Coordinates of C-alpha atoms in Angstrom, one line a residue:
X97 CA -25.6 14.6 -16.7
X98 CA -27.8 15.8 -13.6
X99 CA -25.6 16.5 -10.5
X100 CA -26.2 15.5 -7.0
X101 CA -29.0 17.3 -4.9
X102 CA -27.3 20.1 -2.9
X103 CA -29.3 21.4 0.1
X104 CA -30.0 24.9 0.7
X105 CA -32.1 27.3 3.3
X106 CA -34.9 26.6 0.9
X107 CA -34.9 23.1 -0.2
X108 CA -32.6 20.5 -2.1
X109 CA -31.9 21.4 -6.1
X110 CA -30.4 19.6 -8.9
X111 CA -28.2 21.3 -11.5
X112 CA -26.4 19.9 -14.9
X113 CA -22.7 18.8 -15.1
X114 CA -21.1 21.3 -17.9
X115 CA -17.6 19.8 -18.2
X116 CA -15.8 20.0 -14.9
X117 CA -18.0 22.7 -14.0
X118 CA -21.7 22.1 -12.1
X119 CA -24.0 24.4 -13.3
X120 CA -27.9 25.5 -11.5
X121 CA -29.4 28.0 -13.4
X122 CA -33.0 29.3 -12.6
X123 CA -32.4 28.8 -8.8
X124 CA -35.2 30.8 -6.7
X125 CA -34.2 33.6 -4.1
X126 CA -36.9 35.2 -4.2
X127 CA -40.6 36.1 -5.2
X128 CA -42.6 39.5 -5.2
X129 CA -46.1 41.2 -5.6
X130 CA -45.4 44.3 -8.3
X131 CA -44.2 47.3 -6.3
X132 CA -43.8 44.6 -3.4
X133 CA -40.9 44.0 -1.7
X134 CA -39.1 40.8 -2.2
X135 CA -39.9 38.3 0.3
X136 CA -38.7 34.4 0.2
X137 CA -40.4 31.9 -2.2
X138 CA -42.1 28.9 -0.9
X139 CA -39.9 25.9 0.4
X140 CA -40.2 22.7 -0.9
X141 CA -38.6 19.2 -0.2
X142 CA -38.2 17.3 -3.4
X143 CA -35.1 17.9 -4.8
X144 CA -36.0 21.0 -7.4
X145 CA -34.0 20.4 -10.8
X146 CA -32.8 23.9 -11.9
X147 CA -30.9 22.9 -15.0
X148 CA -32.5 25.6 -17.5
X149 CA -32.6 29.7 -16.8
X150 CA -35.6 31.1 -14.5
X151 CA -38.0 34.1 -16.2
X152 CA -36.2 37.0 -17.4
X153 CA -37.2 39.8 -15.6
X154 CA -40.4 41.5 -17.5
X155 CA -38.4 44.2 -20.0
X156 CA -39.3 45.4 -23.8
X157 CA -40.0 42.4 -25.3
X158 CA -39.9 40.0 -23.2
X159 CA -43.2 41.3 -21.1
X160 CA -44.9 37.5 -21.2
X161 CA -42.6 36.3 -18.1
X162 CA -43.9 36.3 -15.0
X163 CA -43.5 38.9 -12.6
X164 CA -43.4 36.7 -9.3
X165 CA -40.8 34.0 -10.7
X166 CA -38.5 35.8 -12.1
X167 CA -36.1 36.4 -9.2
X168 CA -33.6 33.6 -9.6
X169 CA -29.7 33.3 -9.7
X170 CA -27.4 31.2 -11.7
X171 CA -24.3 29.1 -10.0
X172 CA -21.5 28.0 -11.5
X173 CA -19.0 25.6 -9.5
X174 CA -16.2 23.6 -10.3
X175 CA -16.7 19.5 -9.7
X176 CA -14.1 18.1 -7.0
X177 CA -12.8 21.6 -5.3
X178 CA -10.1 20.8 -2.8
X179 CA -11.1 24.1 -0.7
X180 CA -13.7 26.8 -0.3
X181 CA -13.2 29.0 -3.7
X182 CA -13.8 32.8 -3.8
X183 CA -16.9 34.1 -5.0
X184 CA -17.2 36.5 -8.2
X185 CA -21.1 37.9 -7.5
X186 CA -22.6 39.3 -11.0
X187 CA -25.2 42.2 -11.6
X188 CA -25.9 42.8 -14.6
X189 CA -26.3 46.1 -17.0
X190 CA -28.9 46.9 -18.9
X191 CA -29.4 51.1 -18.3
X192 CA -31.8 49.5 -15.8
X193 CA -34.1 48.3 -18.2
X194 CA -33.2 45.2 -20.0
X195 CA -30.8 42.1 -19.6
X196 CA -30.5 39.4 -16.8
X197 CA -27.7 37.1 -15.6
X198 CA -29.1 33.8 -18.5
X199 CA -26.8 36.8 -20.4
X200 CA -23.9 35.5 -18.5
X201 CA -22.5 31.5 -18.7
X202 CA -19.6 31.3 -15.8
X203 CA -18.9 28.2 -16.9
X204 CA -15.8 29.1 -18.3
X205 CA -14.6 31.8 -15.6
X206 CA -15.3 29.3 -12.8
X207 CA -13.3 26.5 -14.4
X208 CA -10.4 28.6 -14.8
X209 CA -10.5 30.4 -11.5
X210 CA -11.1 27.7 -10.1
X211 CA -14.2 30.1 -8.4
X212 CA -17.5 29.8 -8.0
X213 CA -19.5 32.1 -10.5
X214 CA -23.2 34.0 -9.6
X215 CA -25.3 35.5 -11.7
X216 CA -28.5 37.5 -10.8
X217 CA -31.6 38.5 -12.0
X218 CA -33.1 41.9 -10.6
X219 CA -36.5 43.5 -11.2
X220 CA -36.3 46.4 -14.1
X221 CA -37.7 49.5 -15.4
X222 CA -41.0 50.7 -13.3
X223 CA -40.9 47.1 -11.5
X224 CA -37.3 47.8 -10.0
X225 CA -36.9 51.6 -9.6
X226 CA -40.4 53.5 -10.2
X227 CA -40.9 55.0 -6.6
X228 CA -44.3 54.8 -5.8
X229 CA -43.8 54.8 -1.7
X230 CA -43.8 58.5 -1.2
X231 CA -47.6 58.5 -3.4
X232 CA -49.0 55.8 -1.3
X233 CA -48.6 53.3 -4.1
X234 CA -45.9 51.0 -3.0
X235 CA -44.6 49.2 0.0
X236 CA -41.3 50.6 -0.9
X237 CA -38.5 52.3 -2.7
X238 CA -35.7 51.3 -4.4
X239 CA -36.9 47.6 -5.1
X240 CA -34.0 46.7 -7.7
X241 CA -31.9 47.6 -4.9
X242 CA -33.6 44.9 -2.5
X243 CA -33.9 42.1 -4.8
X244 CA -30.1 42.8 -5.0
X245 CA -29.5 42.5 -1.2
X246 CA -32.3 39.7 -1.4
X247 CA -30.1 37.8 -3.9
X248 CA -26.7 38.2 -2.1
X249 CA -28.1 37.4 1.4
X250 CA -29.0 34.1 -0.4
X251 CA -25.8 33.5 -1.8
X252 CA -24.1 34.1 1.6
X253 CA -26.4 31.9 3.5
X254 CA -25.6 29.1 0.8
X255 CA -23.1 29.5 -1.4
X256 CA -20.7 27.2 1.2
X257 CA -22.6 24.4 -0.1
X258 CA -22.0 24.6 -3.5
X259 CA -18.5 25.0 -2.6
X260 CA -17.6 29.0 -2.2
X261 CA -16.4 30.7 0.3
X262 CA -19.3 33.3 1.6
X263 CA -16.5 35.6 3.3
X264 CA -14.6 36.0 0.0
X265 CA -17.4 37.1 -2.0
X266 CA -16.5 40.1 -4.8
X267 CA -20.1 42.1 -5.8
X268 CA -19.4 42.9 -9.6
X269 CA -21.2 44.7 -12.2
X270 CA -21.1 46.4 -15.0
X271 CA -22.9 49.4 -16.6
X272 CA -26.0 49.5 -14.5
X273 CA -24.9 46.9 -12.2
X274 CA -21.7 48.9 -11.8
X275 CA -24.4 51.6 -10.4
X276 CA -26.3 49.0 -8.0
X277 CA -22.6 48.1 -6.9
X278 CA -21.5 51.3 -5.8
X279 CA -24.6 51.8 -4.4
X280 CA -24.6 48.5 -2.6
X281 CA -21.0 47.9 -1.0
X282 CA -22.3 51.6 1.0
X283 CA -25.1 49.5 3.1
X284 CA -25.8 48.7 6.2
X285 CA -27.5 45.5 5.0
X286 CA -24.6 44.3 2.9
X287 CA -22.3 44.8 5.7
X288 CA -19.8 41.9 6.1
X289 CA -21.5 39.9 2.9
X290 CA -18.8 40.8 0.4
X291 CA -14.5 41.2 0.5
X292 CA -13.8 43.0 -2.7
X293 CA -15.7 45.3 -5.4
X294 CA -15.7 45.6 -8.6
X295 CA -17.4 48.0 -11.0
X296 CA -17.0 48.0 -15.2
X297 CA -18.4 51.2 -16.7
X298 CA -20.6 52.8 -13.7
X299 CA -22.0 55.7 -15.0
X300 CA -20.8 58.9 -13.9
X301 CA -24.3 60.2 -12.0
X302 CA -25.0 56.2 -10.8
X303 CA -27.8 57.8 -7.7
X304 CA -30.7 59.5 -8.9
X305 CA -32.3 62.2 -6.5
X306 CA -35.3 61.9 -4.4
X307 CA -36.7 64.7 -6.3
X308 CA -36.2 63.4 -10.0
X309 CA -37.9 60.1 -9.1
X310 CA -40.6 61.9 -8.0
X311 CA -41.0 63.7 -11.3
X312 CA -40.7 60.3 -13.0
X313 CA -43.3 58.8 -10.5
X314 CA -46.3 61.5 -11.4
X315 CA -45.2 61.8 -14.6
X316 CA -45.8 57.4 -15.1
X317 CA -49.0 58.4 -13.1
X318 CA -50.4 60.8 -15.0
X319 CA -49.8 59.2 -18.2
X320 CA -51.5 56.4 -17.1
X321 CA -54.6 58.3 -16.2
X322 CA -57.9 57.0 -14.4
X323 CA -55.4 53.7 -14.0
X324 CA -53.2 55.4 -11.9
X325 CA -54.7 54.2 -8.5
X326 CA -54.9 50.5 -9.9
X327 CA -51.4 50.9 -11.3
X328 CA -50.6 47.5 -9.3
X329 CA -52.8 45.5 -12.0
X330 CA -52.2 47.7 -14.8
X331 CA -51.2 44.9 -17.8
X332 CA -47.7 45.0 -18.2
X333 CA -47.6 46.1 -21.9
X334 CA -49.7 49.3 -21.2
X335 CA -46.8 50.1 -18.5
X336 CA -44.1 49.9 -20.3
X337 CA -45.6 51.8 -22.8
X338 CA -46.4 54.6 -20.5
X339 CA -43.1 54.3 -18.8
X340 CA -41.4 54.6 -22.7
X341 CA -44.3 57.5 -23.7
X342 CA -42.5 59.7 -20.2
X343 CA -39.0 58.1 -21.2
X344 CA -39.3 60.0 -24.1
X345 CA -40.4 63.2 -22.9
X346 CA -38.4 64.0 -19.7
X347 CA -34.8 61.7 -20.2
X348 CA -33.3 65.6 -21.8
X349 CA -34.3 67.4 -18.7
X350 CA -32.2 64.7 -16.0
X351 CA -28.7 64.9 -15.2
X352 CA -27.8 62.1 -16.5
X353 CA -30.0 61.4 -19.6
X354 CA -31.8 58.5 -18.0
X355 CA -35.6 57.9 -16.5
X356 CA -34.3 55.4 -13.9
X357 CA -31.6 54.5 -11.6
X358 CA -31.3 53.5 -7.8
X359 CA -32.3 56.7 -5.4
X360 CA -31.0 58.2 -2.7
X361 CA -34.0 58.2 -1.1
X362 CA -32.9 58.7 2.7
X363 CA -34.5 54.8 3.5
X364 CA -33.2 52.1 1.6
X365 CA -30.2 54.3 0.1
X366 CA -29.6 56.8 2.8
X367 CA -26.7 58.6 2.1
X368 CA -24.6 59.1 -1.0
X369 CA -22.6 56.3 -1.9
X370 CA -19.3 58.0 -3.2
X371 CA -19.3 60.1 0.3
X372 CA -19.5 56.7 2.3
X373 CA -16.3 55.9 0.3
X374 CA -14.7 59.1 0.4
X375 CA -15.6 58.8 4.2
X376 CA -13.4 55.7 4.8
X377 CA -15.7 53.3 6.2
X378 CA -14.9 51.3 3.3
X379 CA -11.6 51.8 2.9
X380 CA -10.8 47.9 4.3
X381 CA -12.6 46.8 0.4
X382 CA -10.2 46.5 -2.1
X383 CA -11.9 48.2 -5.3
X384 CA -11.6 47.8 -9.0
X385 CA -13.0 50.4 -11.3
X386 CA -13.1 50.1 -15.1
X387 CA -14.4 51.6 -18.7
X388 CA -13.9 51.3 -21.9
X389 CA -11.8 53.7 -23.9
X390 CA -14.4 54.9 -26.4
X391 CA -17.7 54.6 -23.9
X392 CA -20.3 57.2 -25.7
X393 CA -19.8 56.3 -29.2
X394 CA -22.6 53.3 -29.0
X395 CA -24.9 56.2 -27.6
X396 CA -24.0 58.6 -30.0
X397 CA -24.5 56.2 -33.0
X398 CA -27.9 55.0 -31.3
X399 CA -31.1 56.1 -33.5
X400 CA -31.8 59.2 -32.1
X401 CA -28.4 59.7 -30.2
X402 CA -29.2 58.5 -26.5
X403 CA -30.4 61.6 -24.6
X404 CA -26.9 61.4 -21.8
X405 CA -25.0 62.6 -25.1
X406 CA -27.3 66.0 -24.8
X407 CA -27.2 65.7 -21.1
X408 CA -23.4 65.6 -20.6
X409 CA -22.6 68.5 -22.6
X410 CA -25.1 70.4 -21.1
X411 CA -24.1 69.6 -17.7
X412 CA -20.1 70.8 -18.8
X413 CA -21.5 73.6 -19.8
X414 CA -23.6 74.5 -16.9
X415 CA -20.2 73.7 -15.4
X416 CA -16.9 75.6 -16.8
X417 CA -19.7 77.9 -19.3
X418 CA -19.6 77.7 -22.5
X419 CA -16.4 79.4 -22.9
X420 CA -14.7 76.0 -20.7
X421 CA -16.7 73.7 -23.1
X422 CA -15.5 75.3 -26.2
X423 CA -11.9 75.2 -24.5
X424 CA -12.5 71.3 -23.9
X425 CA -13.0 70.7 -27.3
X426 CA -10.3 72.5 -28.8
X427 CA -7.9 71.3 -26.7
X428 CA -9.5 67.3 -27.7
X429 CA -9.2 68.3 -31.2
X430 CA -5.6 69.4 -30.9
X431 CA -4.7 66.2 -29.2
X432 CA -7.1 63.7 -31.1
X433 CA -5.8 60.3 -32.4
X434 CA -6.2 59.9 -36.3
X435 CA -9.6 57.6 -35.7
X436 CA -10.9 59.7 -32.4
X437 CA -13.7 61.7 -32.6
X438 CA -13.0 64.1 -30.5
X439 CA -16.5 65.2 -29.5
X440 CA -17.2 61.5 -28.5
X441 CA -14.2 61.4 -26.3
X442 CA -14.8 64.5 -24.7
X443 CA -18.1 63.0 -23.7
X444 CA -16.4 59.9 -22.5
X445 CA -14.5 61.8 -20.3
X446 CA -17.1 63.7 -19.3
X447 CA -19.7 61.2 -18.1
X448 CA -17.7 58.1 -17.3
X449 CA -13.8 58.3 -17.0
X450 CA -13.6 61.4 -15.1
X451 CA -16.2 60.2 -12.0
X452 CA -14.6 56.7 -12.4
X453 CA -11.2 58.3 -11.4
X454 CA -12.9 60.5 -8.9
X455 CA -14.1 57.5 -6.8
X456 CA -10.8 55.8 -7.3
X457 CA -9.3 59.0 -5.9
X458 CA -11.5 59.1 -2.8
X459 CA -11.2 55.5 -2.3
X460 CA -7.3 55.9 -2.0
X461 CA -7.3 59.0 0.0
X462 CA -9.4 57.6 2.6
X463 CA -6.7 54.5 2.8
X464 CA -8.4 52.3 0.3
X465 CA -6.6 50.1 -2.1
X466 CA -7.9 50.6 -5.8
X467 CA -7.2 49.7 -9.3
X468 CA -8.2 51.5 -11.9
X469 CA -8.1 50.0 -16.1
X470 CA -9.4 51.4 -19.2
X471 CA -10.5 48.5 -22.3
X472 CA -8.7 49.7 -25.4
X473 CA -9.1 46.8 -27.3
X474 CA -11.9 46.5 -30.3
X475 CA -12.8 42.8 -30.3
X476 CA -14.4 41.0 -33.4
X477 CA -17.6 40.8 -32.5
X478 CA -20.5 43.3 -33.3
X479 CA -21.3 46.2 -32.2
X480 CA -17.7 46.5 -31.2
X481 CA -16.1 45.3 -34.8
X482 CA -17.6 48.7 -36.4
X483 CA -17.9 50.8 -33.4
X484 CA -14.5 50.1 -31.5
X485 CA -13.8 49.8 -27.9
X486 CA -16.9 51.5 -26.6
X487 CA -19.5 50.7 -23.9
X488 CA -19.3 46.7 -22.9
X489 CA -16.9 45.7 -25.3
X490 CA -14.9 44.1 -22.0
X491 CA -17.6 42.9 -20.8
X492 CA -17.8 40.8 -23.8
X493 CA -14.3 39.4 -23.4
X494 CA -14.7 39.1 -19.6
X495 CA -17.6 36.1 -20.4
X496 CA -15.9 35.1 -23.1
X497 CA -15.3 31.2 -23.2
X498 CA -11.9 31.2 -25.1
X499 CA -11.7 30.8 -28.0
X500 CA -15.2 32.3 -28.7
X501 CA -17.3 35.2 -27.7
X502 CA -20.7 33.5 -26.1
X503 CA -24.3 34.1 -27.1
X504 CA -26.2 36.7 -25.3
X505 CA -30.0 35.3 -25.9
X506 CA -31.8 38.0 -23.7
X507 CA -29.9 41.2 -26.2
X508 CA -30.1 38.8 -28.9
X509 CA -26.4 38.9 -30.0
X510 CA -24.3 36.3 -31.2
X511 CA -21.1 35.1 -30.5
X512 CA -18.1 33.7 -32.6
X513 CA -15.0 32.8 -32.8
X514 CA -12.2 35.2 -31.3
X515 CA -9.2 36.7 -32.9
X516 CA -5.6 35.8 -31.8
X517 CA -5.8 39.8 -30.3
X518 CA -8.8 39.1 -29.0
X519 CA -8.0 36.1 -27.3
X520 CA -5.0 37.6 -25.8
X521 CA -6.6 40.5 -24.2
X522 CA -9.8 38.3 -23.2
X523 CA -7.1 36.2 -21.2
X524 CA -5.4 38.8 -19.8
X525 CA -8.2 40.7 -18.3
X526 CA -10.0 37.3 -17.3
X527 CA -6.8 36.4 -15.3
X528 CA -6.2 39.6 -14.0
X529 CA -10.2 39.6 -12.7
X530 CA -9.8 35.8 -11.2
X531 CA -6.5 37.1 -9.5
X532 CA -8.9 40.2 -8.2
X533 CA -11.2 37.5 -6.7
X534 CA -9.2 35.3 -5.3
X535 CA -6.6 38.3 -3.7
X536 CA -7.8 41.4 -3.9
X537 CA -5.3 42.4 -5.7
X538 CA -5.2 42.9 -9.5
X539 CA -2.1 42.2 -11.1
X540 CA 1.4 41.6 -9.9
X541 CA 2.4 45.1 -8.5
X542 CA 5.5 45.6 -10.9
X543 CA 3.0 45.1 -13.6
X544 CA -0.1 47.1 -12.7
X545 CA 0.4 48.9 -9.4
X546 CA -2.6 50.5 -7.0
X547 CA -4.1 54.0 -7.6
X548 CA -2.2 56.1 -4.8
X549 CA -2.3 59.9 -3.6
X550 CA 0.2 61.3 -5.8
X551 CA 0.3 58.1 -7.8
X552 CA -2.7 57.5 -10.1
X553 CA -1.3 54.5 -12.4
X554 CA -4.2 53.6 -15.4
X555 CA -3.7 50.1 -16.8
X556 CA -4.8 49.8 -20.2
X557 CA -6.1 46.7 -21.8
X558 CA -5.2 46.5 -25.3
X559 CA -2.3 45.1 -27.8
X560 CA -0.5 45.1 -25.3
X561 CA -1.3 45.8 -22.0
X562 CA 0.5 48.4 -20.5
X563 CA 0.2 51.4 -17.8
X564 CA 0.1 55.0 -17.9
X565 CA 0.2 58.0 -15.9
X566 CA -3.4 59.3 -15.8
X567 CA -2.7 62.3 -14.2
X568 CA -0.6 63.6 -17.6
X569 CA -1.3 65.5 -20.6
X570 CA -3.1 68.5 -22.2
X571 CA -6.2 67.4 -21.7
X572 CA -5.6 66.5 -18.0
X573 CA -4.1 69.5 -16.9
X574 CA -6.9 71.8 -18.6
X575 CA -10.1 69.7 -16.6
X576 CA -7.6 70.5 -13.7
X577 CA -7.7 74.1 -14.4
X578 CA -10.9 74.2 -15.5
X579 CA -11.8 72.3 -12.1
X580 CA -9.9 74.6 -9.8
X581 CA -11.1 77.8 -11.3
X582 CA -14.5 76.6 -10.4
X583 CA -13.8 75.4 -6.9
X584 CA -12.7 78.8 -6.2
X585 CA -15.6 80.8 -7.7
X586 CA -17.8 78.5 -5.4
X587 CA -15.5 79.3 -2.5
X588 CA -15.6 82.6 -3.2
X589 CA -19.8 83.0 -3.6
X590 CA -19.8 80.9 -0.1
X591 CA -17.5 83.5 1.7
X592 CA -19.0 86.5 0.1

């Protein structure tokens, strides 16, 4: 059943009824040239029926959407809301190449809540983050980043209408969006726009440099030859496959083993976001940072290994030598569970538990409140079923619409029916991120308490939930040692 016409900045728009739950999907923010930045669409003033998902952003394989419509956001609202209901804002993952928020019914999440749920699309690959400015080529950097502040300006210019409450508005992500998160909350622009944070599985080097976009700029160039100077009407495919040609040949020789990312480029991004939070302007934002306790296996098992496997042990050893690394893994071989891989943890660690608990510590120094989980739990569904709880498998129960996973049509995976575990851990961590919403606060304090100087409590989600000191054990203390020693060897070359 079609809902009522709701009014917004740009024109009235119909959506579906999906139990008690309204639903707009497709719904326009915005429209852009290629390498343009985002500008409004084109009001109209019949009612516009937005009952199906807009254009998935162009990405491998799906390259036959357009490029101009594909900026559109999903709402989901409960029918009959007695007040204004927080706001859970979505960005998706994707390593800043694939996905979109038709990934992502709220359906289920904003029923329960009760809260009003947003998705997002964003432009990816060389559309979103291939920095063309500084060659003369672009009207601007960082355009993922804009189509991000694009979409959430929207959403606080309207979202009272469809029954939220624009100033209690979490920004949420995971993976990459966990990047374009951190990166976001840190901006002028977003200033005021949001009340709470949330970031699932950011990696650990989320803001490329100036510098290594440039090399992946000329590099995109030069592959594309005599079309370099046209690169604005180059088809699509023949990007992509240019972009995947450089992909290829440069993703070992970047810190983080990826071509793209948002970056610091002193404009749009112009400082570094974990010194804004370490800084404590933010420190009034209540913050939730999670992973999942077996991240790098999917990478490792990928067919060849994803290049941020290479990169992160090359960056420990550029850090500690090789002496520290072979210490590391010693030391996660002593202390390996029967079915870890100890190499695959030490990774994990390395690349996205380690700079997860960094921000959390900066946060709380600076007089932030922050939570901080880990996903232990291996649902049902694949890739997780085979490869355990590693990268998104709680994102997969946070969408979940209980009893069964949900169908992901832009990754193509399906879902299915959830275990009795599964289904308990789903609930937990769904309640626990609707209470996050709704209070900026997590948990009940007895049961999950903030991450304090001093005091660095890690809840973990698994069978069954429970908390742990993160600042204990072997493996702790020897980073810690590993860490000091290093600090001081810098301290010393400064002095000397």
């Amino acid at each position: 059943m079609l809902t009522n016409a709701v009014q917004t900045t740009l024109g009235p728009i119909i959506g579906a009824e999906q139990g008690h739950v309204r639903a707009f999907r497709g719904v326009p923010f915005a429209t852009a040239r290629r390498f343009a930045r985002a500008t409004p669409p084109l009001a109209w003033t019949e009612p516009r029926r937005c009952t199906d998902y807009g254009a998935y952003a162009p990405q491998p394989g799906h390259l036959d959407h357009g490029e101009e419509s594909c900026l559109s956001l999903n709402i989901w609202a409960p029918v009959g809301a007695k007040r204004p209901l927080p706001v859970l804002f979505f960005i998706h993952g994707g390593a800043f190449v694939t996905g979109g928020g038709a990934d992502y019914d709220g359906a289920f999440l904003a029923a329960h809540g009760p809260a009003v749920i947003v998705t997002i699309n964003y432009r990816l690959g060389p559309l979103g983050f291939l920095q063309l400015h500084r060659h003369g080529l672009g009207e601007a950097n960082n355009l993922a980043i804009s189509d991000s502040l694009a979409a959430l300006d929207w959403v606080h210019a309207n979202i009272a209408n469809f029954g939220g409450d624009p100033n209690q508005l979490t920004l949420s992500g995971q993976s990459a969006g966990a990047s374009l998160v951190i990166a976001l909350a840190t901006l002028p622009q977003a200033r005021g726009k949001f009340a709470r944070a949330m970031a699932l599985s950011a990696p650990g080097r989320n803001i490329m440099s100036a510098d290594h976009a440039d090399v992946v700029a000329r590099s995109v160039l030069a592959e594309l030859g005599h079309d370099a100077s046209a690169i604005a009407s180059v088809p699509l495919a023949k990007l992509f496959a240019a972009v995947e040609r450089v992909g290829r040949r440069i993703a070992d020789e970047t810190s983080s083993g990826t071509v793209f990312g948002p970056v610091l480029d002193g404009t749009e991004i112009p400082r570094e976001p974990r010194d804004v939070f370490a800084e404590g302007s933010l420190r009034h934002i209540p913050l939730w940072l999670g992973s999942c306790r077996d991240e790098m296996v999917m990478f490792l098992k990928s067919t060849p290994p994803a290049a941020m496997t290479r990169t992160t042990e090359r960056n420990v050893r550029a850090t500690f030598g090789d002496a520290g690394w072979e210490r590391l893994l010693a030391c996660y071989r002593d202390s390996a569970r029967r079915d870890e891989d100890p190499y695959e943890a030490l990774l994990s660690d390395a690349f996205w538990h380690r700079p997860m608990a960094d921000l959390a510590r900066s946060h709380a120094d600076a007089g932030g409140a922050v939570w901080l989980s880990r996903f232990d739990h291996r649902p049902a569904l694949e890739p997780f079923l085979s490869q355990g709880p590693t990268h998104g498998a709680d994102n997969a129960c946070l969408w979940a619409h209980l009893p069964d996973f949900i169908d992901r049509p832009i990754l193509k995976r399906k879902g299915g029916p959830m275990t009795p575990d599964d289904i308990d851990v789903a609930a937990r961590f769904q309640t626990s991120l609707l209470r996050f919403v709704t209070s900026g606060a997590s948990d009940v304090a007895e049961a999950w308490p903030r991450f304090e100087p001093g005091r660095e409590p890690l809840a973990v989600f698994g069978q069954p939930f429970h908390v742990v000191p993160l600042n204990d054990g072997a493996r702790f203390r020897l980073w810690t040692e590993l860490s000091n020693r290093t600090n001081d060897k810098s301290k010393m070359r400064v002095a000397g």
